[in-house]
Amino acid sequence: MKLVWSAETASKAYIDTVKSQCELQHESGVAELISAMAAGWNAKCVVETWSQGGVITTSIGLAVASHHTNGRHVCVVPDERSRLEYIQAMSQAGMSPEVIVGEPEEVMDGLTGIDFLVVDSRRKDFARVLRLAKLSNWGAVLVCKNANSRSGSGFVWSVVEGGSRRLVRSVFLPVGKGLDIAHVATSGGSSGSGKVVGKWIKHVDRQSGEEHVIRK
């Protein structure tokens, strides 16, 4: 299996997110970056968590990315009030992602094949969401927003490792209020096939600058 980063698709999603006036909101740079990442990795199942009063720009960026990849965009909210507020805000932006109400244990059990997941570190259940998420066969890109709020919490990406999961690489970016990003590989993922993932090799094309992640 070969994963190819598409700089062209990422650029289109970035530009379209900027056009949606996300830069005029209070999360400058975060929405555009996350949108470009989801689109660049050609994410087909994008999942995010959101609660009442949260910033909506990231959601707009993910909706834009899903449009470019013809993927599914799902927002998980904790209650009905959050659902109504989210739907209203996204409707004003001309978008209508799928919204699911419920606790992580209930909701994540019904979502399979996630390849791009965005959680808010300020939510107490963010670690549970990461741990319970059923990732796609090739793994997933996991993003924690507002990572600065976790200062001193002792959180490490090992919360998502174990069993069929393996942390390939992670990085912290001082964008917005902090972004923690990780690429997690799986062996069989949600399919339950039990097949073992081979060695992951990263190659950067010196001429095009494109990054290729290959499973050997």
PDB file of C-alpha atoms in Angstrom:
ATOM      1  CA  MET A   1       0.000   0.000   0.000  1.00  0.00           C
ATOM      2  CA  LYS A   2       1.336   3.425  -0.917  1.00  0.00           C
ATOM      3  CA  LEU A   3       0.350   6.763   0.588  1.00  0.00           C
ATOM      4  CA  VAL A   4       1.189   9.790  -1.490  1.00  0.00           C
ATOM      5  CA  TRP A   5       1.044  13.339  -0.229  1.00  0.00           C
ATOM      6  CA  SER A   6      -0.649  15.608  -2.772  1.00  0.00           C
ATOM      7  CA  ALA A   7       0.695  19.145  -2.535  1.00  0.00           C
ATOM      8  CA  GLU A   8      -1.756  20.285  -5.208  1.00  0.00           C
ATOM      9  CA  THR A   9      -4.856  19.119  -3.325  1.00  0.00           C
ATOM     10  CA  ALA A  10      -3.484  20.524  -0.073  1.00  0.00           C
ATOM     11  CA  SER A  11      -2.911  23.907  -1.697  1.00  0.00           C
ATOM     12  CA  LYS A  12      -6.427  24.012  -3.142  1.00  0.00           C
ATOM     13  CA  ALA A  13      -7.975  23.219   0.250  1.00  0.00           C
ATOM     14  CA  TYR A  14      -5.787  25.849   1.927  1.00  0.00           C
ATOM     15  CA  ILE A  15      -6.817  28.539  -0.542  1.00  0.00           C
ATOM     16  CA  ASP A  16     -10.518  27.640  -0.365  1.00  0.00           C
ATOM     17  CA  THR A  17     -10.403  27.738   3.433  1.00  0.00           C
ATOM     18  CA  VAL A  18      -8.849  31.194   3.306  1.00  0.00           C
ATOM     19  CA  LYS A  19     -11.580  32.267   0.883  1.00  0.00           C
ATOM     20  CA  SER A  20     -14.172  31.129   3.413  1.00  0.00           C
ATOM     21  CA  GLN A  21     -12.845  34.020   5.570  1.00  0.00           C
ATOM     22  CA  CYS A  22     -11.513  31.786   8.318  1.00  0.00           C
ATOM     23  CA  GLU A  23      -8.581  34.180   8.661  1.00  0.00           C
ATOM     24  CA  LEU A  24     -11.001  36.813   9.942  1.00  0.00           C
ATOM     25  CA  GLN A  25     -11.897  34.607  12.893  1.00  0.00           C
ATOM     26  CA  HIS A  26      -9.873  34.062  16.065  1.00  0.00           C
ATOM     27  CA  GLU A  27      -8.036  30.894  15.046  1.00  0.00           C
ATOM     28  CA  SER A  28      -5.797  32.296  12.344  1.00  0.00           C
ATOM     29  CA  GLY A  29      -3.622  29.696  10.636  1.00  0.00           C
ATOM     30  CA  VAL A  30      -5.032  26.637  12.404  1.00  0.00           C
ATOM     31  CA  ALA A  31      -8.023  26.048  10.116  1.00  0.00           C
ATOM     32  CA  GLU A  32      -5.986  26.550   6.954  1.00  0.00           C
ATOM     33  CA  LEU A  33      -3.204  24.215   8.103  1.00  0.00           C
ATOM     34  CA  ILE A  34      -5.523  21.423   9.232  1.00  0.00           C
ATOM     35  CA  SER A  35      -7.583  21.726   6.051  1.00  0.00           C
ATOM     36  CA  ALA A  36      -4.466  21.435   3.887  1.00  0.00           C
ATOM     37  CA  MET A  37      -3.277  18.399   5.865  1.00  0.00           C
ATOM     38  CA  ALA A  38      -6.593  16.536   5.562  1.00  0.00           C
ATOM     39  CA  ALA A  39      -6.825  17.271   1.851  1.00  0.00           C
ATOM     40  CA  GLY A  40      -3.170  16.531   1.178  1.00  0.00           C
ATOM     41  CA  TRP A  41      -3.459  13.073   2.756  1.00  0.00           C
ATOM     42  CA  ASN A  42      -6.654  12.478   0.754  1.00  0.00           C
ATOM     43  CA  ALA A  43      -8.607  11.730   3.936  1.00  0.00           C
ATOM     44  CA  LYS A  44     -11.840   9.846   3.214  1.00  0.00           C
ATOM     45  CA  CYS A  45     -13.213   9.730   6.764  1.00  0.00           C
ATOM     46  CA  VAL A  46     -12.632  12.951   8.703  1.00  0.00           C
ATOM     47  CA  VAL A  47     -13.884  13.083  12.287  1.00  0.00           C
ATOM     48  CA  GLU A  48     -13.763  15.970  14.749  1.00  0.00           C
ATOM     49  CA  THR A  49     -15.052  16.729  18.239  1.00  0.00           C
ATOM     50  CA  TRP A  50     -16.809  19.979  19.082  1.00  0.00           C
ATOM     51  CA  SER A  51     -18.759  21.404  22.013  1.00  0.00           C
ATOM     52  CA  GLN A  52     -20.917  24.463  22.605  1.00  0.00           C
ATOM     53  CA  GLY A  53     -19.008  27.732  22.386  1.00  0.00           C
ATOM     54  CA  GLY A  54     -16.140  26.227  20.404  1.00  0.00           C
ATOM     55  CA  VAL A  55     -14.435  27.959  17.483  1.00  0.00           C
ATOM     56  CA  ILE A  56     -16.037  26.917  14.191  1.00  0.00           C
ATOM     57  CA  THR A  57     -13.216  27.761  11.763  1.00  0.00           C
ATOM     58  CA  THR A  58     -11.498  24.374  12.028  1.00  0.00           C
ATOM     59  CA  SER A  59     -14.806  22.710  11.138  1.00  0.00           C
ATOM     60  CA  ILE A  60     -15.090  24.904   8.066  1.00  0.00           C
ATOM     61  CA  GLY A  61     -11.571  23.930   7.035  1.00  0.00           C
ATOM     62  CA  LEU A  62     -12.332  20.226   7.454  1.00  0.00           C
ATOM     63  CA  ALA A  63     -15.535  20.587   5.444  1.00  0.00           C
ATOM     64  CA  VAL A  64     -13.540  22.232   2.661  1.00  0.00           C
ATOM     65  CA  ALA A  65     -10.959  19.427   2.733  1.00  0.00           C
ATOM     66  CA  SER A  66     -13.655  16.737   2.633  1.00  0.00           C
ATOM     67  CA  HIS A  67     -15.158  18.418  -0.416  1.00  0.00           C
ATOM     68  CA  HIS A  68     -11.814  18.152  -2.219  1.00  0.00           C
ATOM     69  CA  THR A  69     -11.299  14.490  -1.282  1.00  0.00           C
ATOM     70  CA  ASN A  70     -14.952  13.435  -1.732  1.00  0.00           C
ATOM     71  CA  GLY A  71     -14.730  12.196   1.831  1.00  0.00           C
ATOM     72  CA  ARG A  72     -17.054  11.910   4.812  1.00  0.00           C
ATOM     73  CA  HIS A  73     -16.916  14.674   7.439  1.00  0.00           C
ATOM     74  CA  VAL A  74     -18.382  13.805  10.832  1.00  0.00           C
ATOM     75  CA  CYS A  75     -18.599  16.038  13.899  1.00  0.00           C
ATOM     76  CA  VAL A  76     -19.088  14.431  17.315  1.00  0.00           C
ATOM     77  CA  VAL A  77     -20.823  16.634  19.905  1.00  0.00           C
ATOM     78  CA  PRO A  78     -21.697  15.891  23.554  1.00  0.00           C
ATOM     79  CA  ASP A  79     -25.286  17.151  23.681  1.00  0.00           C
ATOM     80  CA  GLU A  80     -28.260  18.534  21.763  1.00  0.00           C
ATOM     81  CA  ARG A  81     -27.422  22.184  22.497  1.00  0.00           C
ATOM     82  CA  SER A  82     -23.998  21.741  20.952  1.00  0.00           C
ATOM     83  CA  ARG A  83     -25.541  20.031  17.930  1.00  0.00           C
ATOM     84  CA  LEU A  84     -27.972  22.884  17.290  1.00  0.00           C
ATOM     85  CA  GLU A  85     -25.283  25.561  17.701  1.00  0.00           C
ATOM     86  CA  TYR A  86     -22.880  23.694  15.430  1.00  0.00           C
ATOM     87  CA  ILE A  87     -25.462  23.137  12.704  1.00  0.00           C
ATOM     88  CA  GLN A  88     -26.495  26.784  12.768  1.00  0.00           C
ATOM     89  CA  ALA A  89     -22.907  28.044  12.565  1.00  0.00           C
ATOM     90  CA  MET A  90     -21.999  25.681   9.731  1.00  0.00           C
ATOM     91  CA  SER A  91     -25.210  26.514   7.864  1.00  0.00           C
ATOM     92  CA  GLN A  92     -24.239  30.175   7.914  1.00  0.00           C
ATOM     93  CA  ALA A  93     -20.991  29.136   6.224  1.00  0.00           C
ATOM     94  CA  GLY A  94     -22.984  27.189   3.632  1.00  0.00           C
ATOM     95  CA  MET A  95     -21.905  23.774   4.916  1.00  0.00           C
ATOM     96  CA  SER A  96     -23.741  20.817   6.426  1.00  0.00           C
ATOM     97  CA  PRO A  97     -21.456  18.053   7.795  1.00  0.00           C
ATOM     98  CA  GLU A  98     -22.827  14.966   9.488  1.00  0.00           C
ATOM     99  CA  VAL A  99     -23.332  15.468  13.256  1.00  0.00           C
ATOM    100  CA  ILE A 100     -23.509  12.722  15.893  1.00  0.00           C
ATOM    101  CA  VAL A 101     -24.507  13.293  19.524  1.00  0.00           C
ATOM    102  CA  GLY A 102     -23.205  11.050  22.294  1.00  0.00           C
ATOM    103  CA  GLU A 103     -20.441   9.903  24.618  1.00  0.00           C
ATOM    104  CA  PRO A 104     -17.108   8.706  23.132  1.00  0.00           C
ATOM    105  CA  GLU A 105     -17.686   5.039  24.016  1.00  0.00           C
ATOM    106  CA  GLU A 106     -21.005   5.046  22.189  1.00  0.00           C
ATOM    107  CA  VAL A 107     -20.182   7.242  19.214  1.00  0.00           C
ATOM    108  CA  MET A 108     -16.692   6.012  18.341  1.00  0.00           C
ATOM    109  CA  ASP A 109     -17.904   2.409  18.324  1.00  0.00           C
ATOM    110  CA  GLY A 110     -20.070   3.260  15.323  1.00  0.00           C
ATOM    111  CA  LEU A 111     -17.361   5.081  13.336  1.00  0.00           C
ATOM    112  CA  THR A 112     -14.870   2.915  11.472  1.00  0.00           C
ATOM    113  CA  GLY A 113     -12.081   3.626   9.013  1.00  0.00           C
ATOM    114  CA  ILE A 114     -11.131   7.035  10.446  1.00  0.00           C
ATOM    115  CA  ASP A 115      -8.058   8.404   8.696  1.00  0.00           C
ATOM    116  CA  PHE A 116      -8.073  11.986   9.989  1.00  0.00           C
ATOM    117  CA  LEU A 117      -9.172  12.847  13.534  1.00  0.00           C
ATOM    118  CA  VAL A 118      -9.205  16.262  15.213  1.00  0.00           C
ATOM    119  CA  VAL A 119      -9.900  16.623  18.944  1.00  0.00           C
ATOM    120  CA  ASP A 120      -9.943  19.600  21.306  1.00  0.00           C
ATOM    121  CA  SER A 121      -7.449  19.158  24.144  1.00  0.00           C
ATOM    122  CA  ARG A 122      -9.606  21.346  26.371  1.00  0.00           C
ATOM    123  CA  ARG A 123     -12.286  18.640  26.459  1.00  0.00           C
ATOM    124  CA  LYS A 124     -11.840  16.215  29.341  1.00  0.00           C
ATOM    125  CA  ASP A 125     -12.672  13.232  27.134  1.00  0.00           C
ATOM    126  CA  PHE A 126     -10.190  13.969  24.328  1.00  0.00           C
ATOM    127  CA  ALA A 127      -7.818  11.152  25.356  1.00  0.00           C
ATOM    128  CA  ARG A 128     -10.692   8.653  25.412  1.00  0.00           C
ATOM    129  CA  VAL A 129     -11.730   9.718  21.926  1.00  0.00           C
ATOM    130  CA  LEU A 130      -8.194   9.136  20.640  1.00  0.00           C
ATOM    131  CA  ARG A 131      -7.959   5.763  22.352  1.00  0.00           C
ATOM    132  CA  LEU A 132     -11.365   4.516  21.196  1.00  0.00           C
ATOM    133  CA  ALA A 133     -11.160   5.735  17.591  1.00  0.00           C
ATOM    134  CA  LYS A 134     -11.321   2.934  15.013  1.00  0.00           C
ATOM    135  CA  LEU A 135      -8.649   3.916  12.529  1.00  0.00           C
ATOM    136  CA  SER A 136      -8.413   2.926   8.883  1.00  0.00           C
ATOM    137  CA  ASN A 137      -6.263   0.036   7.717  1.00  0.00           C
ATOM    138  CA  TRP A 138      -3.365   2.296   6.816  1.00  0.00           C
ATOM    139  CA  GLY A 139      -3.624   4.229  10.064  1.00  0.00           C
ATOM    140  CA  ALA A 140      -4.487   7.873  10.570  1.00  0.00           C
ATOM    141  CA  VAL A 141      -3.332  11.401  11.209  1.00  0.00           C
ATOM    142  CA  LEU A 142      -4.401  12.555  14.684  1.00  0.00           C
ATOM    143  CA  VAL A 143      -4.555  16.226  15.622  1.00  0.00           C
ATOM    144  CA  CYS A 144      -4.986  17.774  19.087  1.00  0.00           C
ATOM    145  CA  LYS A 145      -6.037  21.442  19.032  1.00  0.00           C
ATOM    146  CA  ASN A 146      -5.377  23.837  21.922  1.00  0.00           C
ATOM    147  CA  ALA A 147      -2.477  21.656  23.026  1.00  0.00           C
ATOM    148  CA  ASN A 148      -1.056  24.499  25.134  1.00  0.00           C
ATOM    149  CA  SER A 149      -3.928  23.926  27.578  1.00  0.00           C
ATOM    150  CA  ARG A 150      -2.381  20.542  28.421  1.00  0.00           C
ATOM    151  CA  SER A 151       0.800  22.042  29.836  1.00  0.00           C
ATOM    152  CA  GLY A 152       1.931  19.911  32.756  1.00  0.00           C
ATOM    153  CA  SER A 153      -0.751  17.267  32.197  1.00  0.00           C
ATOM    154  CA  GLY A 154       1.805  14.586  31.355  1.00  0.00           C
ATOM    155  CA  PHE A 155      -0.054  13.594  28.183  1.00  0.00           C
ATOM    156  CA  VAL A 156       1.973  11.580  25.677  1.00  0.00           C
ATOM    157  CA  TRP A 157       0.981   9.963  22.389  1.00  0.00           C
ATOM    158  CA  SER A 158       1.436   6.544  24.000  1.00  0.00           C
ATOM    159  CA  VAL A 159      -2.256   6.815  24.916  1.00  0.00           C
ATOM    160  CA  VAL A 160      -3.077   5.748  21.354  1.00  0.00           C
ATOM    161  CA  GLU A 161      -0.403   3.046  21.071  1.00  0.00           C
ATOM    162  CA  GLY A 162      -0.728  -0.633  21.870  1.00  0.00           C
ATOM    163  CA  GLY A 163      -2.306  -3.644  20.236  1.00  0.00           C
ATOM    164  CA  SER A 164      -2.440  -3.052  16.499  1.00  0.00           C
ATOM    165  CA  ARG A 165      -1.349   0.592  16.714  1.00  0.00           C
ATOM    166  CA  ARG A 166       2.113   2.064  16.394  1.00  0.00           C
ATOM    167  CA  LEU A 167       3.228   5.687  16.533  1.00  0.00           C
ATOM    168  CA  VAL A 168       5.137   6.484  13.338  1.00  0.00           C
ATOM    169  CA  ARG A 169       6.019  10.094  14.156  1.00  0.00           C
ATOM    170  CA  SER A 170       4.663  13.124  15.971  1.00  0.00           C
ATOM    171  CA  VAL A 171       5.280  16.849  16.088  1.00  0.00           C
ATOM    172  CA  PHE A 172       4.170  19.875  18.099  1.00  0.00           C
ATOM    173  CA  LEU A 173       3.490  23.097  16.182  1.00  0.00           C
ATOM    174  CA  PRO A 174       3.155  26.483  17.932  1.00  0.00           C
ATOM    175  CA  VAL A 175       0.248  27.466  15.680  1.00  0.00           C
ATOM    176  CA  GLY A 176      -2.782  29.099  17.260  1.00  0.00           C
ATOM    177  CA  LYS A 177      -2.998  27.700  20.785  1.00  0.00           C
ATOM    178  CA  GLY A 178      -0.789  24.759  19.917  1.00  0.00           C
ATOM    179  CA  LEU A 179      -1.207  21.726  17.649  1.00  0.00           C
ATOM    180  CA  ASP A 180      -0.046  18.227  18.563  1.00  0.00           C
ATOM    181  CA  ILE A 181       0.021  16.053  15.432  1.00  0.00           C
ATOM    182  CA  ALA A 182       0.770  12.351  15.106  1.00  0.00           C
ATOM    183  CA  HIS A 183       0.771   9.718  12.367  1.00  0.00           C
ATOM    184  CA  VAL A 184      -0.336   6.353  13.760  1.00  0.00           C
ATOM    185  CA  ALA A 185       0.012   3.118  11.791  1.00  0.00           C
ATOM    186  CA  THR A 186      -2.238   0.108  12.322  1.00  0.00           C
ATOM    187  CA  SER A 187      -2.045  -3.594  11.547  1.00  0.00           C
ATOM    188  CA  GLY A 188      -5.414  -4.503  10.100  1.00  0.00           C
ATOM    189  CA  GLY A 189      -7.145  -1.439  11.564  1.00  0.00           C
ATOM    190  CA  SER A 190     -10.904  -1.679  11.939  1.00  0.00           C
ATOM    191  CA  SER A 191     -11.170  -4.536   9.478  1.00  0.00           C
ATOM    192  CA  GLY A 192      -9.990  -7.047  12.052  1.00  0.00           C
ATOM    193  CA  SER A 193      -8.030  -8.955   9.418  1.00  0.00           C
ATOM    194  CA  GLY A 194      -5.135  -9.567  11.795  1.00  0.00           C
ATOM    195  CA  LYS A 195      -2.547  -8.859   9.093  1.00  0.00           C
ATOM    196  CA  VAL A 196       0.678  -7.345  10.320  1.00  0.00           C
ATOM    197  CA  VAL A 197       1.751  -4.043   8.845  1.00  0.00           C
ATOM    198  CA  GLY A 198       5.168  -4.099   7.262  1.00  0.00           C
ATOM    199  CA  LYS A 199       7.927  -1.588   7.616  1.00  0.00           C
ATOM    200  CA  TRP A 200       7.044   2.062   6.940  1.00  0.00           C
ATOM    201  CA  ILE A 201       9.487   3.985   4.771  1.00  0.00           C
ATOM    202  CA  LYS A 202       9.413   7.737   4.198  1.00  0.00           C
ATOM    203  CA  HIS A 203      10.853   9.156   0.977  1.00  0.00           C
ATOM    204  CA  VAL A 204      10.988  12.796  -0.101  1.00  0.00           C
ATOM    205  CA  ASP A 205      11.237  13.523  -3.821  1.00  0.00           C
ATOM    206  CA  ARG A 206      14.078  16.075  -4.117  1.00  0.00           C
ATOM    207  CA  GLN A 207      12.697  17.575  -7.320  1.00  0.00           C
ATOM    208  CA  SER A 208       9.000  17.932  -6.463  1.00  0.00           C
ATOM    209  CA  GLY A 209       9.313  18.127  -2.692  1.00  0.00           C
ATOM    210  CA  GLU A 210       6.497  15.565  -2.336  1.00  0.00           C
ATOM    211  CA  GLU A 211       6.659  13.184   0.618  1.00  0.00           C
ATOM    212  CA  HIS A 212       5.845   9.500   0.032  1.00  0.00           C
ATOM    213  CA  VAL A 213       5.093   7.118   2.892  1.00  0.00           C
ATOM    214  CA  ILE A 214       5.360   3.524   1.717  1.00  0.00           C
ATOM    215  CA  ARG A 215       4.445   0.334   3.545  1.00  0.00           C
ATOM    216  CA  LYS A 216       6.864  -2.372   2.442  1.00  0.00           C
TER     217      LYS A 216
END
